[in-house]
């Protein structure tokens, strides 16, 4: 249950009430908001005169539910807004991993040259083998921050464990919680304690409800700037790396109030399918795309086969613009 307290209840009183009923307490749009489990369907008698409005839910998707907030929430990524009535589809491009200053500068120049706003690059890579490239860590974050300063780009990178969150907050504009990390409650709880946008990738074996509940961990802790990301599920198929779940995207758009970003690069696993998949994604009227691109994919230290080269990335953008326009969106 979500409860909005009356405006004459102050913050301290609200927090005492929250403690008394074992609820989360956040300040949302200047209001004291309490959140209990969805099993609670009635306002406790002793606070009934302090309640302005309340909502009940069939399950624990609450703050993220359209039944609570019917419009898509606005999330600001640097100077770009997605969600709300912005009709922006943010095209986030860049390599899987930050590998060197030359490489990431080349990526930044590509984006700036195309009028795009947001650079991705992993610094703490969640690899499936300990012998693969693990990312440049803090040195990589510093390179991203340098690109932000030099080019005015927003930057996004992923958190592999909770100990990195503070560094990522210090050096970047969006915290990416990866497909494997999204079950890590240390990471989710740390993300709740900042106001930086958090992009939560759906795990490859994660139900939509579980994804929504990962978002609830962050939101109920006080950070409502959450973005959902579909990046492909593991199925019986081995011809492609994963299977992009567009049905799931339709579900997120119907049932959640969070912006939705799609990542066809990791779903496909091969560069050849990425541009056409990206067009299909944009045709759904989405809030953003995450596309891996590398100055020379053949030498990439991670995810080499799925990264576009820069000519392919330019062509991809050309192909997306009319599709976005046809559904009333703009690529930013
Ligand atoms: C990535 O974005 O480079 C990445 C590792 O993605 P995922 O968590 O979806 O596998
Ligand atoms: Mn990758």
Tab-separated table of C-alpha atoms and ligand atoms in Angstrom:
chain	number	residue	atom	x	y	z
A	1	UNK	CA	0.000	0.000	0.000
A	2	UNK	CA	1.154	3.541	-0.769
A	3	UNK	CA	-0.015	6.290	1.572
A	4	UNK	CA	0.281	10.032	0.985
A	5	UNK	CA	0.240	11.842	4.306
A	6	UNK	CA	-1.504	15.182	4.717
A	7	UNK	CA	0.631	18.299	4.250
A	8	UNK	CA	0.323	19.239	7.938
A	9	UNK	CA	2.223	16.074	8.961
A	10	UNK	CA	5.888	17.003	9.253
A	11	UNK	CA	8.842	14.880	8.201
A	12	UNK	CA	9.729	13.786	11.712
A	13	UNK	CA	6.177	12.720	12.523
A	14	UNK	CA	5.982	10.914	9.190
A	15	UNK	CA	9.133	8.999	9.947
A	16	UNK	CA	7.778	7.980	13.384
A	17	UNK	CA	4.569	6.747	11.777
A	18	UNK	CA	6.605	4.837	9.207
A	19	UNK	CA	8.570	3.158	11.964
A	20	UNK	CA	5.357	2.310	13.805
A	21	UNK	CA	3.765	0.590	10.827
A	22	UNK	CA	7.044	-0.804	9.428
A	23	UNK	CA	6.702	1.189	6.235
A	24	UNK	CA	9.258	2.791	3.945
A	25	UNK	CA	9.204	6.569	4.091
A	26	UNK	CA	10.257	8.727	1.157
A	27	UNK	CA	9.782	12.351	0.266
A	28	UNK	CA	8.266	12.412	-3.185
A	29	UNK	CA	7.335	15.711	-4.887
A	30	UNK	CA	7.551	17.373	-1.478
A	31	UNK	CA	5.055	14.909	0.045
A	32	UNK	CA	5.627	12.427	2.843
A	33	UNK	CA	4.936	9.045	1.248
A	34	UNK	CA	4.748	5.737	3.107
A	35	UNK	CA	5.013	2.359	1.423
A	36	UNK	CA	4.090	-0.946	3.053
A	37	UNK	CA	3.942	-4.419	1.525
A	38	UNK	CA	1.074	-4.940	-0.928
A	39	UNK	CA	-0.530	-7.424	1.512
A	40	UNK	CA	-1.745	-4.497	3.615
A	41	UNK	CA	-5.061	-3.306	2.212
A	42	UNK	CA	-6.354	-0.994	4.918
A	43	UNK	CA	-4.989	2.227	6.412
A	44	UNK	CA	-4.090	1.605	10.083
A	45	UNK	CA	-6.857	3.141	12.220
A	46	UNK	CA	-4.538	5.354	14.316
A	47	UNK	CA	-3.294	7.322	11.266
A	48	UNK	CA	-6.570	7.602	9.373
A	49	UNK	CA	-6.849	11.338	10.144
A	50	UNK	CA	-3.338	11.959	8.805
A	51	UNK	CA	-3.877	10.362	5.409
A	52	UNK	CA	-4.496	12.384	2.277
A	53	UNK	CA	-4.756	9.495	-0.224
A	54	UNK	CA	-3.851	5.816	-0.479
A	55	UNK	CA	-3.507	3.092	-3.103
A	56	UNK	CA	-3.648	-0.694	-2.783
A	57	UNK	CA	-2.028	-3.159	-5.186
A	58	UNK	CA	-2.412	-6.827	-6.099
A	59	UNK	CA	1.355	-7.395	-5.743
A	60	UNK	CA	4.597	-5.647	-4.801
A	61	UNK	CA	4.887	-3.547	-7.935
A	62	UNK	CA	3.696	-0.320	-6.335
A	63	UNK	CA	5.736	2.879	-6.869
A	64	UNK	CA	6.553	1.607	-10.376
A	65	UNK	CA	2.917	0.809	-11.178
A	66	UNK	CA	0.733	2.751	-13.587
A	67	UNK	CA	-2.107	2.231	-11.104
A	68	UNK	CA	-0.238	4.613	-8.801
A	69	UNK	CA	1.047	7.081	-11.384
A	70	UNK	CA	-0.584	6.840	-14.779
A	71	UNK	CA	1.946	8.890	-16.737
A	72	UNK	CA	5.491	7.690	-17.473
A	73	UNK	CA	7.907	9.203	-14.987
A	74	UNK	CA	10.384	11.777	-16.235
A	75	UNK	CA	14.030	10.935	-15.745
A	76	UNK	CA	16.763	13.475	-16.414
A	77	UNK	CA	20.014	12.187	-17.853
A	78	UNK	CA	22.256	15.228	-17.598
A	79	UNK	CA	20.472	17.853	-19.670
A	80	UNK	CA	18.242	15.351	-21.505
A	81	UNK	CA	14.799	14.318	-20.284
A	82	UNK	CA	13.241	10.983	-21.129
A	83	UNK	CA	9.768	9.831	-20.173
A	84	UNK	CA	6.972	12.219	-19.207
A	85	UNK	CA	5.686	13.831	-22.358
A	86	UNK	CA	9.206	14.346	-23.750
A	87	UNK	CA	8.842	11.833	-26.612
A	88	UNK	CA	12.615	11.529	-26.617
A	89	UNK	CA	14.349	8.295	-27.552
A	90	UNK	CA	17.853	8.639	-26.196
A	91	UNK	CA	20.440	6.803	-28.293
A	92	UNK	CA	23.223	5.836	-25.903
A	93	UNK	CA	26.278	4.678	-27.828
A	94	UNK	CA	29.824	3.625	-27.126
A	95	UNK	CA	31.955	0.572	-26.564
A	96	UNK	CA	31.270	-2.400	-24.325
A	97	UNK	CA	34.413	-1.523	-22.331
A	98	UNK	CA	36.478	1.594	-21.905
A	99	UNK	CA	39.858	0.343	-23.127
A	100	UNK	CA	42.080	3.386	-23.639
A	101	UNK	CA	41.931	7.149	-23.837
A	102	UNK	CA	42.258	7.102	-27.643
A	103	UNK	CA	39.461	4.581	-28.000
A	104	UNK	CA	36.962	6.355	-25.759
A	105	UNK	CA	37.792	9.774	-27.241
A	106	UNK	CA	37.129	8.341	-30.696
A	107	UNK	CA	33.745	7.098	-29.429
A	108	UNK	CA	32.953	10.459	-27.843
A	109	UNK	CA	33.811	12.282	-31.090
A	110	UNK	CA	31.489	9.985	-33.019
A	111	UNK	CA	28.547	10.831	-30.761
A	112	UNK	CA	29.214	14.561	-30.664
A	113	UNK	CA	29.577	14.621	-34.448
A	114	UNK	CA	26.138	13.024	-34.728
A	115	UNK	CA	24.517	15.421	-32.261
A	116	UNK	CA	24.018	12.694	-29.656
A	117	UNK	CA	24.274	13.259	-25.936
A	118	UNK	CA	25.208	10.151	-23.973
A	119	UNK	CA	28.267	7.893	-23.990
A	120	UNK	CA	28.375	4.373	-22.563
A	121	UNK	CA	31.458	2.388	-21.603
A	122	UNK	CA	31.992	-0.364	-19.038
A	123	UNK	CA	34.750	0.011	-16.461
A	124	UNK	CA	33.871	-2.842	-14.100
A	125	UNK	CA	32.955	-5.674	-16.435
A	126	UNK	CA	30.890	-8.598	-15.119
A	127	UNK	CA	32.642	-11.244	-17.228
A	128	UNK	CA	31.750	-14.932	-17.243
A	129	UNK	CA	35.441	-15.851	-16.950
A	130	UNK	CA	37.981	-14.512	-14.481
A	131	UNK	CA	40.629	-14.744	-17.239
A	132	UNK	CA	38.892	-12.278	-19.582
A	133	UNK	CA	39.450	-8.510	-19.562
A	134	UNK	CA	37.800	-7.214	-16.388
A	135	UNK	CA	37.713	-3.486	-17.244
A	136	UNK	CA	39.954	-0.551	-16.351
A	137	UNK	CA	38.126	0.156	-13.070
A	138	UNK	CA	38.680	3.600	-11.594
A	139	UNK	CA	41.068	4.583	-14.428
A	140	UNK	CA	38.223	3.922	-16.859
A	141	UNK	CA	35.807	6.038	-14.821
A	142	UNK	CA	38.298	8.891	-14.922
A	143	UNK	CA	38.513	8.593	-18.708
A	144	UNK	CA	34.712	8.725	-18.964
A	145	UNK	CA	34.647	11.798	-16.740
A	146	UNK	CA	37.318	13.378	-18.932
A	147	UNK	CA	35.130	12.823	-22.003
A	148	UNK	CA	32.205	14.341	-20.137
A	149	UNK	CA	34.279	17.438	-19.423
A	150	UNK	CA	35.829	17.696	-22.885
A	151	UNK	CA	32.714	17.068	-24.940
A	152	UNK	CA	29.800	17.893	-22.642
A	153	UNK	CA	28.484	14.334	-22.993
A	154	UNK	CA	26.554	12.489	-20.309
A	155	UNK	CA	28.237	9.227	-19.370
A	156	UNK	CA	26.904	5.894	-18.145
A	157	UNK	CA	28.721	2.886	-16.765
A	158	UNK	CA	27.818	-0.297	-14.936
A	159	UNK	CA	28.269	-1.243	-11.294
A	160	UNK	CA	29.597	-4.743	-10.697
A	161	UNK	CA	29.316	-4.567	-6.937
A	162	UNK	CA	28.176	-2.144	-4.274
A	163	UNK	CA	31.694	-1.026	-3.352
A	164	UNK	CA	31.969	0.844	-6.696
A	165	UNK	CA	28.729	2.794	-6.437
A	166	UNK	CA	30.224	5.874	-4.817
A	167	UNK	CA	32.938	6.150	-7.492
A	168	UNK	CA	30.342	5.708	-10.208
A	169	UNK	CA	28.202	8.436	-8.644
A	170	UNK	CA	31.230	10.725	-8.490
A	171	UNK	CA	32.328	10.230	-12.098
A	172	UNK	CA	29.215	9.475	-14.161
A	173	UNK	CA	25.616	10.563	-14.832
A	174	UNK	CA	23.760	7.241	-14.821
A	175	UNK	CA	24.412	4.036	-12.883
A	176	UNK	CA	23.844	0.919	-14.979
A	177	UNK	CA	22.903	-2.182	-13.009
A	178	UNK	CA	23.737	-5.108	-15.257
A	179	UNK	CA	21.717	-8.197	-16.086
A	180	UNK	CA	23.691	-10.269	-13.578
A	181	UNK	CA	23.902	-7.524	-10.949
A	182	UNK	CA	20.179	-6.770	-10.824
A	183	UNK	CA	19.575	-9.360	-8.114
A	184	UNK	CA	22.308	-7.853	-5.941
A	185	UNK	CA	20.467	-6.089	-3.166
A	186	UNK	CA	23.666	-4.429	-1.946
A	187	UNK	CA	23.854	-2.648	-5.302
A	188	UNK	CA	20.127	-1.858	-5.407
A	189	UNK	CA	20.128	-0.473	-1.861
A	190	UNK	CA	23.236	1.623	-2.590
A	191	UNK	CA	21.522	2.990	-5.715
A	192	UNK	CA	18.552	3.977	-3.550
A	193	UNK	CA	20.709	6.358	-1.550
A	194	UNK	CA	21.552	8.687	-4.453
A	195	UNK	CA	19.452	10.707	-6.866
A	196	UNK	CA	21.467	9.640	-9.908
A	197	UNK	CA	19.358	7.843	-12.510
A	198	UNK	CA	19.650	4.067	-12.298
A	199	UNK	CA	19.244	1.933	-15.405
A	200	UNK	CA	18.289	-1.575	-14.343
A	201	UNK	CA	18.867	-4.266	-16.930
A	202	UNK	CA	16.542	-7.239	-16.850
A	203	UNK	CA	18.419	-10.442	-16.096
A	204	UNK	CA	18.337	-13.066	-18.834
A	205	UNK	CA	16.186	-15.330	-16.659
A	206	UNK	CA	14.225	-12.646	-14.867
A	207	UNK	CA	10.440	-12.365	-14.881
A	208	UNK	CA	8.910	-8.970	-15.505
A	209	UNK	CA	7.544	-8.965	-11.954
A	210	UNK	CA	11.040	-9.575	-10.551
A	211	UNK	CA	12.404	-6.733	-12.667
A	212	UNK	CA	9.682	-4.427	-11.360
A	213	UNK	CA	10.525	-5.464	-7.801
A	214	UNK	CA	14.228	-4.700	-8.370
A	215	UNK	CA	13.057	-1.206	-9.333
A	216	UNK	CA	10.968	-1.088	-6.129
A	217	UNK	CA	14.111	-1.731	-4.042
A	218	UNK	CA	15.643	1.449	-5.441
A	219	UNK	CA	12.469	3.549	-5.411
A	220	UNK	CA	11.257	2.613	-1.919
A	221	UNK	CA	14.714	3.545	-0.637
A	222	UNK	CA	14.221	7.078	-1.934
A	223	UNK	CA	15.514	7.172	-5.522
A	224	UNK	CA	12.632	7.285	-7.985
A	225	UNK	CA	14.899	7.954	-10.993
A	226	UNK	CA	14.756	4.440	-12.340
A	227	UNK	CA	14.854	3.275	-15.962
A	228	UNK	CA	14.109	-0.303	-17.051
A	229	UNK	CA	16.169	-2.010	-19.747
A	230	UNK	CA	15.315	-5.100	-21.805
A	231	UNK	CA	18.469	-6.777	-23.150
A	232	UNK	CA	17.365	-10.273	-24.104
A	233	UNK	CA	16.431	-13.513	-22.403
A	234	UNK	CA	18.135	-16.896	-22.518
A	235	UNK	CA	15.972	-19.364	-24.437
A	236	UNK	CA	16.607	-22.759	-26.078
A	237	UNK	CA	17.988	-20.910	-29.117
A	238	UNK	CA	21.750	-20.807	-29.632
A	239	UNK	CA	21.864	-19.127	-33.054
A	240	UNK	CA	21.645	-15.713	-31.429
A	241	UNK	CA	23.174	-14.751	-28.078
A	242	UNK	CA	19.842	-14.035	-26.359
A	243	UNK	CA	16.237	-13.377	-27.448
A	244	UNK	CA	14.993	-9.792	-27.259
A	245	UNK	CA	11.643	-9.846	-25.468
A	246	UNK	CA	9.513	-7.216	-27.183
A	247	UNK	CA	6.392	-8.696	-25.555
A	248	UNK	CA	8.043	-7.886	-22.241
A	249	UNK	CA	8.601	-4.329	-23.440
A	250	UNK	CA	4.889	-4.000	-24.234
A	251	UNK	CA	4.165	-5.274	-20.704
A	252	UNK	CA	6.536	-2.732	-19.141
A	253	UNK	CA	4.919	0.068	-21.139
A	254	UNK	CA	1.420	-1.055	-20.153
A	255	UNK	CA	1.952	-1.808	-16.472
A	256	UNK	CA	4.869	0.292	-15.248
A	257	UNK	CA	5.346	4.051	-15.112
A	258	UNK	CA	9.094	3.846	-15.746
A	259	UNK	CA	10.957	4.826	-18.913
A	260	UNK	CA	12.035	1.792	-20.935
A	261	UNK	CA	15.330	1.470	-22.810
A	262	UNK	CA	16.206	-1.414	-25.114
A	263	UNK	CA	19.578	-3.022	-25.761
A	264	UNK	CA	19.504	-5.010	-28.992
A	265	UNK	CA	23.320	-5.352	-29.036
A	266	UNK	CA	23.510	-7.795	-26.137
A	267	UNK	CA	20.337	-9.575	-27.240
A	268	UNK	CA	21.594	-10.281	-30.753
A	269	UNK	CA	25.236	-10.883	-29.958
A	270	UNK	CA	26.182	-10.144	-33.583
A	271	UNK	CA	26.528	-6.767	-35.244
A	272	UNK	CA	24.554	-7.831	-38.327
A	273	UNK	CA	21.166	-7.921	-36.593
A	274	UNK	CA	21.527	-4.816	-34.473
A	275	UNK	CA	20.358	-2.071	-36.923
A	276	UNK	CA	17.146	-3.838	-37.930
A	277	UNK	CA	16.356	-4.827	-34.347
A	278	UNK	CA	16.983	-1.241	-33.282
A	279	UNK	CA	14.421	-0.035	-35.848
A	280	UNK	CA	11.892	-2.545	-34.508
A	281	UNK	CA	12.539	-1.292	-30.965
A	282	UNK	CA	12.153	2.374	-31.896
A	283	UNK	CA	8.897	1.575	-33.680
A	284	UNK	CA	7.486	0.621	-30.252
A	285	UNK	CA	7.816	4.221	-29.044
A	286	UNK	CA	10.566	3.655	-26.503
A	287	UNK	CA	12.534	5.993	-24.261
A	288	UNK	CA	15.956	4.907	-25.353
A	289	UNK	CA	18.380	2.489	-26.958
A	290	UNK	CA	21.733	1.211	-25.766
A	291	UNK	CA	23.957	0.351	-28.745
A	292	UNK	CA	27.499	-0.938	-28.527
A	293	UNK	CA	29.904	0.623	-31.021
A	294	UNK	CA	33.710	0.480	-31.156
A	295	UNK	CA	36.220	2.302	-33.374
A	296	UNK	CA	37.534	-1.130	-34.419
A	297	UNK	CA	35.324	-3.988	-33.169
A	298	UNK	CA	37.812	-6.623	-34.358
A	299	UNK	CA	40.190	-5.643	-31.536
A	300	UNK	CA	37.541	-4.996	-28.831
A	301	UNK	CA	38.459	-6.487	-25.460
A	302	UNK	CA	34.860	-7.567	-24.753
A	303	UNK	CA	31.762	-8.293	-26.842
A	304	UNK	CA	33.720	-7.893	-30.116
A	305	UNK	CA	31.206	-9.693	-32.320
A	306	UNK	CA	28.214	-7.489	-31.476
A	307	UNK	CA	29.773	-4.026	-31.597
A	308	UNK	CA	29.077	-1.855	-34.622
A	309	UNK	CA	31.904	0.006	-36.273
A	310	UNK	CA	31.435	3.747	-36.535
A	311	UNK	CA	30.177	3.715	-40.119
A	312	UNK	CA	27.597	1.134	-39.154
A	313	UNK	CA	26.605	3.272	-36.171
A	314	UNK	CA	26.102	6.334	-38.410
A	315	UNK	CA	23.957	4.264	-40.772
A	316	UNK	CA	21.986	2.928	-37.827
A	317	UNK	CA	21.158	6.451	-36.700
A	318	UNK	CA	20.085	7.441	-40.236
A	319	UNK	CA	17.768	4.431	-40.296
A	320	UNK	CA	16.275	5.183	-36.882
A	321	UNK	CA	15.337	8.825	-37.426
A	322	UNK	CA	12.378	8.256	-39.784
A	323	UNK	CA	11.109	5.362	-37.678
A	324	UNK	CA	11.193	7.503	-34.533
A	325	UNK	CA	9.452	10.315	-36.367
A	326	UNK	CA	6.729	7.976	-37.593
A	327	UNK	CA	5.763	7.154	-33.997
A	328	UNK	CA	6.069	10.748	-32.790
A	329	UNK	CA	9.483	10.429	-31.127
A	330	UNK	CA	12.808	12.161	-31.625
A	331	UNK	CA	16.260	10.541	-31.330
A	332	UNK	CA	18.451	12.531	-28.941
B	1	LIG	C1	27.017	-4.302	-21.001
B	1	LIG	O1	26.140	-3.418	-21.096
B	1	LIG	O2	28.135	-4.213	-21.545
B	1	LIG	C2	26.668	-5.567	-20.304
B	1	LIG	C3	27.593	-6.317	-19.727
B	1	LIG	O3	25.359	-5.853	-20.351
B	1	LIG	P1	24.474	-6.986	-19.614
B	1	LIG	O4	24.528	-6.679	-18.163
B	1	LIG	O5	23.122	-6.765	-20.228
B	1	LIG	O6	25.047	-8.334	-19.973
B	2	LIG	MN1	28.863	-5.540	-23.603
